[in-house]
Amino acid sequence: MHFQKLMDNFLLHYLNHFDKHCFNVKLHNEVYTIGQGEPEFTVVVHKDVPKKALLESTQLALGEAYMRGDIEIEGDLFHMLCTFLEQADRFSLDRKGLRSTSS
């Protein structure tokens, strides 16, 4: 149970980077608000999104999770996509910095 809460906290912390527009996240029967103001849509998480995949390619991980039915969107899907994609530059990952430099 504690591990699940840790994973939920990671996802919520990660999604807080998308705070330019307010939205809700439904996760394990709890509703969390990201950003300030009136929520514009809701991301419903049915199954955890792999954290490694989120870090490697946020857009791909969320897109694949949506296609698998692991997440769904309540509200305007196009608006949600525009909201996330306009903030995509915040999530570029320096893969070179993550590689070990063993000789």
Tab-separated table of N, CA and C in Angstrom:
chain	number	residue	atom	x	y	z
A	1	MET	N	0.816	-1.194	0.000
A	1	MET	CA	0.000	0.000	0.000
A	1	MET	C	0.860	1.258	0.000
A	2	HIS	N	1.951	1.254	0.780
A	2	HIS	CA	2.836	2.423	0.833
A	2	HIS	C	3.533	2.633	-0.504
A	3	PHE	N	3.886	1.528	-1.173
A	3	PHE	CA	4.527	1.628	-2.486
A	3	PHE	C	3.579	2.273	-3.489
A	4	GLN	N	2.303	1.879	-3.454
A	4	GLN	CA	1.318	2.456	-4.364
A	4	GLN	C	1.184	3.956	-4.135
A	5	LYS	N	1.159	4.368	-2.875
A	5	LYS	CA	1.057	5.800	-2.553
A	5	LYS	C	2.279	6.552	-3.072
A	6	LEU	N	3.442	5.944	-2.973
A	6	LEU	CA	4.667	6.547	-3.489
A	6	LEU	C	4.578	6.742	-5.000
A	7	MET	N	4.082	5.724	-5.698
A	7	MET	CA	3.927	5.810	-7.149
A	7	MET	C	2.882	6.855	-7.533
A	8	ASP	N	1.794	6.924	-6.790
A	8	ASP	CA	0.774	7.943	-7.037
A	8	ASP	C	1.363	9.338	-6.847
A	9	ASN	N	2.135	9.524	-5.779
A	9	ASN	CA	2.757	10.820	-5.523
A	9	ASN	C	3.715	11.208	-6.639
A	10	PHE	N	4.451	10.226	-7.173
A	10	PHE	CA	5.350	10.504	-8.295
A	10	PHE	C	4.551	11.014	-9.487
A	11	LEU	N	3.488	10.304	-9.847
A	11	LEU	CA	2.685	10.702	-11.003
A	11	LEU	C	2.088	12.090	-10.801
A	12	LEU	N	1.544	12.352	-9.643
A	12	LEU	CA	0.958	13.666	-9.376
A	12	LEU	C	2.010	14.765	-9.417
A	13	HIS	N	3.158	14.507	-8.828
A	13	HIS	CA	4.251	15.483	-8.871
A	13	HIS	C	4.667	15.740	-10.319
A	14	TYR	N	4.767	14.684	-11.087
A	14	TYR	CA	5.166	14.808	-12.491
A	14	TYR	C	4.129	15.601	-13.280
A	15	LEU	N	2.854	15.299	-13.102
A	15	LEU	CA	1.798	16.003	-13.829
A	15	LEU	C	1.676	17.457	-13.408
A	16	ASN	N	2.169	17.805	-12.224
A	16	ASN	CA	2.150	19.201	-11.784
A	16	ASN	C	2.970	20.099	-12.700
A	17	HIS	N	3.861	19.526	-13.501
A	17	HIS	CA	4.620	20.318	-14.468
A	17	HIS	C	3.724	20.854	-15.587
A	18	PHE	N	2.564	20.235	-15.775
A	18	PHE	CA	1.623	20.655	-16.814
A	18	PHE	C	0.613	21.660	-16.257
A	19	ASP	N	1.019	22.529	-15.364
A	19	ASP	CA	0.085	23.365	-14.608
A	19	ASP	C	-0.339	24.660	-15.285
A	20	LYS	N	0.009	24.850	-16.558
A	20	LYS	CA	-0.381	26.082	-17.249
A	20	LYS	C	-1.902	26.203	-17.345
A	21	HIS	N	-2.589	25.063	-17.480
A	21	HIS	CA	-4.048	25.002	-17.482
A	21	HIS	C	-4.468	24.096	-16.330
A	22	CYS	N	-5.538	24.450	-15.676
A	22	CYS	CA	-6.038	23.663	-14.553
A	22	CYS	C	-6.769	22.423	-15.063
A	23	PHE	N	-6.489	21.268	-14.444
A	23	PHE	CA	-7.201	20.036	-14.754
A	23	PHE	C	-7.210	19.130	-13.535
A	24	ASN	N	-8.108	18.165	-13.546
A	24	ASN	CA	-8.200	17.190	-12.463
A	24	ASN	C	-7.559	15.879	-12.878
A	25	VAL	N	-7.109	15.137	-11.881
A	25	VAL	CA	-6.614	13.779	-12.061
A	25	VAL	C	-7.388	12.892	-11.102
A	26	LYS	N	-8.062	11.881	-11.648
A	26	LYS	CA	-8.733	10.879	-10.813
A	26	LYS	C	-7.803	9.683	-10.732
A	27	LEU	N	-7.408	9.355	-9.508
A	27	LEU	CA	-6.423	8.309	-9.288
A	27	LEU	C	-6.799	7.537	-8.035
A	28	HIS	N	-7.099	6.260	-8.174
A	28	HIS	CA	-7.473	5.395	-7.051
A	28	HIS	C	-8.559	6.022	-6.171
A	29	ASN	N	-9.653	6.396	-6.803
A	29	ASN	CA	-10.831	6.936	-6.119
A	29	ASN	C	-10.598	8.279	-5.423
A	30	GLU	N	-9.530	8.958	-5.773
A	30	GLU	CA	-9.255	10.302	-5.251
A	30	GLU	C	-9.189	11.266	-6.439
A	31	VAL	N	-9.585	12.506	-6.217
A	31	VAL	CA	-9.497	13.528	-7.259
A	31	VAL	C	-8.512	14.593	-6.803
A	32	TYR	N	-7.537	14.875	-7.668
A	32	TYR	CA	-6.502	15.874	-7.389
A	32	TYR	C	-6.585	16.954	-8.461
A	33	THR	N	-6.341	18.184	-8.078
A	33	THR	CA	-6.367	19.295	-9.026
A	33	THR	C	-4.948	19.765	-9.291
A	34	ILE	N	-4.632	19.873	-10.578
A	34	ILE	CA	-3.342	20.383	-11.026
A	34	ILE	C	-3.571	21.802	-11.537
A	35	GLY	N	-2.752	22.740	-11.117
A	35	GLY	CA	-2.901	24.131	-11.536
A	35	GLY	C	-3.955	24.849	-10.713
A	36	GLN	N	-4.205	26.075	-11.106
A	36	GLN	CA	-5.164	26.897	-10.367
A	36	GLN	C	-6.298	27.309	-11.280
A	37	GLY	N	-7.466	27.472	-10.684
A	37	GLY	CA	-8.644	27.889	-11.438
A	37	GLY	C	-9.644	26.768	-11.557
A	38	GLU	N	-10.507	26.895	-12.534
A	38	GLU	CA	-11.548	25.903	-12.794
A	38	GLU	C	-10.972	24.807	-13.692
A	39	PRO	N	-11.049	23.544	-13.281
A	39	PRO	CA	-10.508	22.456	-14.106
A	39	PRO	C	-11.163	22.420	-15.495
A	40	GLU	N	-10.320	22.269	-16.529
A	40	GLU	CA	-10.784	22.284	-17.914
A	40	GLU	C	-11.075	20.879	-18.446
A	41	PHE	N	-10.519	19.851	-17.816
A	41	PHE	CA	-10.754	18.462	-18.194
A	41	PHE	C	-10.261	17.588	-17.049
A	42	THR	N	-10.513	16.286	-17.147
A	42	THR	CA	-10.077	15.346	-16.115
A	42	THR	C	-9.353	14.182	-16.767
A	43	VAL	N	-8.194	13.858	-16.229
A	43	VAL	CA	-7.455	12.671	-16.639
A	43	VAL	C	-7.799	11.578	-15.630
A	44	VAL	N	-8.420	10.501	-16.099
A	44	VAL	CA	-8.803	9.389	-15.238
A	44	VAL	C	-7.765	8.282	-15.428
A	45	VAL	N	-7.086	7.924	-14.351
A	45	VAL	CA	-6.047	6.898	-14.407
A	45	VAL	C	-6.647	5.579	-13.925
A	46	HIS	N	-6.772	4.629	-14.869
A	46	HIS	CA	-7.293	3.300	-14.545
A	46	HIS	C	-6.172	2.340	-14.164
A	47	LYS	N	-5.011	2.541	-14.763
A	47	LYS	CA	-3.856	1.680	-14.526
A	47	LYS	C	-2.620	2.561	-14.557
A	48	ASP	N	-1.677	2.283	-13.674
A	48	ASP	CA	-0.475	3.105	-13.585
A	48	ASP	C	0.242	3.211	-14.932
A	49	VAL	N	0.732	4.408	-15.210
A	49	VAL	CA	1.556	4.649	-16.388
A	49	VAL	C	3.001	4.370	-15.964
A	50	PRO	N	3.725	3.550	-16.728
A	50	PRO	CA	5.111	3.241	-16.339
A	50	PRO	C	5.947	4.515	-16.173
A	51	LYS	N	6.571	4.645	-15.018
A	51	LYS	CA	7.331	5.861	-14.702
A	51	LYS	C	8.526	6.034	-15.635
A	52	LYS	N	9.207	4.952	-15.960
A	52	LYS	CA	10.350	5.035	-16.876
A	52	LYS	C	9.901	5.564	-18.232
A	53	ALA	N	8.756	5.095	-18.701
A	53	ALA	CA	8.230	5.561	-19.984
A	53	ALA	C	7.889	7.048	-19.922
A	54	LEU	N	7.319	7.510	-18.802
A	54	LEU	CA	7.020	8.938	-18.649
A	54	LEU	C	8.280	9.781	-18.738
A	55	LEU	N	9.346	9.307	-18.124
A	55	LEU	CA	10.595	10.059	-18.117
A	55	LEU	C	11.284	10.043	-19.477
A	56	GLU	N	11.139	8.952	-20.209
A	56	GLU	CA	11.795	8.842	-21.518
A	56	GLU	C	11.059	9.646	-22.583
A	57	SER	N	9.733	9.573	-22.608
A	57	SER	CA	8.931	10.311	-23.584
A	57	SER	C	7.523	10.480	-23.031
A	58	THR	N	7.293	11.604	-22.415
A	58	THR	CA	6.012	11.866	-21.777
A	58	THR	C	4.859	11.728	-22.765
A	59	GLN	N	4.985	12.350	-23.943
A	59	GLN	CA	3.907	12.318	-24.919
A	59	GLN	C	3.605	10.890	-25.366
A	60	LEU	N	4.647	10.121	-25.654
A	60	LEU	CA	4.461	8.745	-26.097
A	60	LEU	C	3.847	7.890	-24.991
A	61	ALA	N	4.335	8.034	-23.763
A	61	ALA	CA	3.821	7.245	-22.641
A	61	ALA	C	2.349	7.527	-22.396
A	62	LEU	N	1.961	8.805	-22.405
A	62	LEU	CA	0.558	9.148	-22.186
A	62	LEU	C	-0.307	8.713	-23.357
A	63	GLY	N	0.206	8.861	-24.573
A	63	GLY	CA	-0.533	8.431	-25.762
A	63	GLY	C	-0.774	6.931	-25.762
A	64	GLU	N	0.261	6.165	-25.432
A	64	GLU	CA	0.114	4.709	-25.382
A	64	GLU	C	-0.826	4.288	-24.249
A	65	ALA	N	-0.731	4.964	-23.116
A	65	ALA	CA	-1.626	4.654	-21.992
A	65	ALA	C	-3.077	4.916	-22.393
A	66	TYR	N	-3.303	5.987	-23.124
A	66	TYR	CA	-4.654	6.300	-23.601
A	66	TYR	C	-5.149	5.222	-24.566
A	67	MET	N	-4.301	4.836	-25.504
A	67	MET	CA	-4.682	3.819	-26.490
A	67	MET	C	-4.973	2.465	-25.836
A	68	ARG	N	-4.249	2.131	-24.772
A	68	ARG	CA	-4.481	0.874	-24.039
A	68	ARG	C	-5.705	0.945	-23.135
A	69	GLY	N	-6.209	2.160	-22.886
A	69	GLY	CA	-7.328	2.324	-21.967
A	69	GLY	C	-6.880	2.470	-20.522
A	70	ASP	N	-5.570	2.645	-20.310
A	70	ASP	CA	-5.054	2.825	-18.954
A	70	ASP	C	-5.439	4.185	-18.394
A	71	ILE	N	-5.601	5.164	-19.271
A	71	ILE	CA	-6.107	6.482	-18.881
A	71	ILE	C	-7.224	6.856	-19.843
A	72	GLU	N	-8.110	7.693	-19.380
A	72	GLU	CA	-9.135	8.246	-20.251
A	72	GLU	C	-9.280	9.724	-19.917
A	73	ILE	N	-9.890	10.437	-20.836
A	73	ILE	CA	-10.066	11.875	-20.664
A	73	ILE	C	-11.552	12.172	-20.559
A	74	GLU	N	-11.932	12.872	-19.508
A	74	GLU	CA	-13.293	13.383	-19.380
A	74	GLU	C	-13.235	14.844	-19.788
A	75	GLY	N	-13.913	15.173	-20.846
A	75	GLY	CA	-13.864	16.525	-21.380
A	75	GLY	C	-13.358	16.483	-22.810
A	76	ASP	N	-12.866	17.597	-23.279
A	76	ASP	CA	-12.434	17.764	-24.658
A	76	ASP	C	-11.029	17.180	-24.853
A	77	LEU	N	-10.953	16.043	-25.548
A	77	LEU	CA	-9.673	15.373	-25.784
A	77	LEU	C	-8.716	16.275	-26.565
A	78	PHE	N	-9.214	16.966	-27.590
A	78	PHE	CA	-8.367	17.843	-28.387
A	78	PHE	C	-7.765	18.956	-27.522
A	79	HIS	N	-8.567	19.530	-26.648
A	79	HIS	CA	-8.077	20.593	-25.754
A	79	HIS	C	-6.993	20.045	-24.819
A	80	MET	N	-7.219	18.841	-24.289
A	80	MET	CA	-6.215	18.233	-23.411
A	80	MET	C	-4.909	18.019	-24.168
A	81	LEU	N	-4.994	17.498	-25.388
A	81	LEU	CA	-3.782	17.272	-26.186
A	81	LEU	C	-3.030	18.576	-26.434
A	82	CYS	N	-3.761	19.606	-26.798
A	82	CYS	CA	-3.122	20.918	-27.036
A	82	CYS	C	-2.467	21.443	-25.759
A	83	THR	N	-3.147	21.281	-24.639
A	83	THR	CA	-2.630	21.734	-23.347
A	83	THR	C	-1.316	21.043	-23.005
A	84	PHE	N	-1.267	19.726	-23.175
A	84	PHE	CA	-0.060	18.979	-22.835
A	84	PHE	C	1.049	19.242	-23.848
A	85	LEU	N	0.712	19.261	-25.138
A	85	LEU	CA	1.744	19.427	-26.165
A	85	LEU	C	2.374	20.818	-26.140
A	86	GLU	N	1.603	21.844	-25.786
A	86	GLU	CA	2.184	23.188	-25.738
A	86	GLU	C	3.193	23.333	-24.603
A	87	GLN	N	3.191	22.381	-23.675
A	87	GLN	CA	4.127	22.412	-22.557
A	87	GLN	C	5.194	21.323	-22.664
A	88	ALA	N	5.244	20.645	-23.798
A	88	ALA	CA	6.131	19.489	-23.972
A	88	ALA	C	7.602	19.837	-23.776
A	89	ASP	N	7.993	21.056	-24.070
A	89	ASP	CA	9.408	21.432	-23.932
A	89	ASP	C	9.890	21.392	-22.488
A	90	ARG	N	8.982	21.398	-21.547
A	90	ARG	CA	9.363	21.315	-20.133
A	90	ARG	C	9.865	19.919	-19.753
A	91	PHE	N	9.664	18.962	-20.634
A	91	PHE	CA	9.935	17.575	-20.285
A	91	PHE	C	10.993	16.930	-21.136
A	92	SER	N	11.835	17.728	-21.782
A	92	SER	CA	12.908	17.113	-22.545
A	92	SER	C	13.884	16.485	-21.557
A	93	LEU	N	14.364	15.335	-21.907
A	93	LEU	CA	15.221	14.567	-21.015
A	93	LEU	C	16.606	14.488	-21.636
A	94	ASP	N	17.621	14.848	-20.892
A	94	ASP	CA	18.994	14.749	-21.359
A	94	ASP	C	19.481	13.314	-21.130
A	95	ARG	N	19.297	12.490	-22.140
A	95	ARG	CA	19.668	11.078	-22.020
A	95	ARG	C	21.165	10.892	-21.848
A	96	LYS	N	21.959	11.794	-22.400
A	96	LYS	CA	23.409	11.704	-22.227
A	96	LYS	C	23.785	11.823	-20.752
A	97	GLY	N	23.066	12.673	-20.043
A	97	GLY	CA	23.346	12.869	-18.631
A	97	GLY	C	22.956	11.669	-17.779
A	98	LEU	N	22.078	10.822	-18.321
A	98	LEU	CA	21.642	9.654	-17.578
A	98	LEU	C	22.509	8.427	-17.821
A	99	ARG	N	23.259	8.449	-18.927
A	99	ARG	CA	24.111	7.302	-19.237
A	99	ARG	C	25.313	7.262	-18.329
A	100	SER	N	25.702	6.062	-17.936
A	100	SER	CA	26.911	5.945	-17.135
A	100	SER	C	28.121	6.003	-18.054
A	101	THR	N	29.181	6.534	-17.569
A	101	THR	CA	30.393	6.685	-18.377
A	101	THR	C	31.431	5.693	-17.904
A	102	SER	N	31.110	4.427	-17.989
A	102	SER	CA	32.077	3.406	-17.578
A	102	SER	C	32.977	3.051	-18.741
A	103	SER	N	34.250	2.831	-18.468
A	103	SER	CA	35.209	2.512	-19.523
A	103	SER	C	35.557	1.041	-19.507
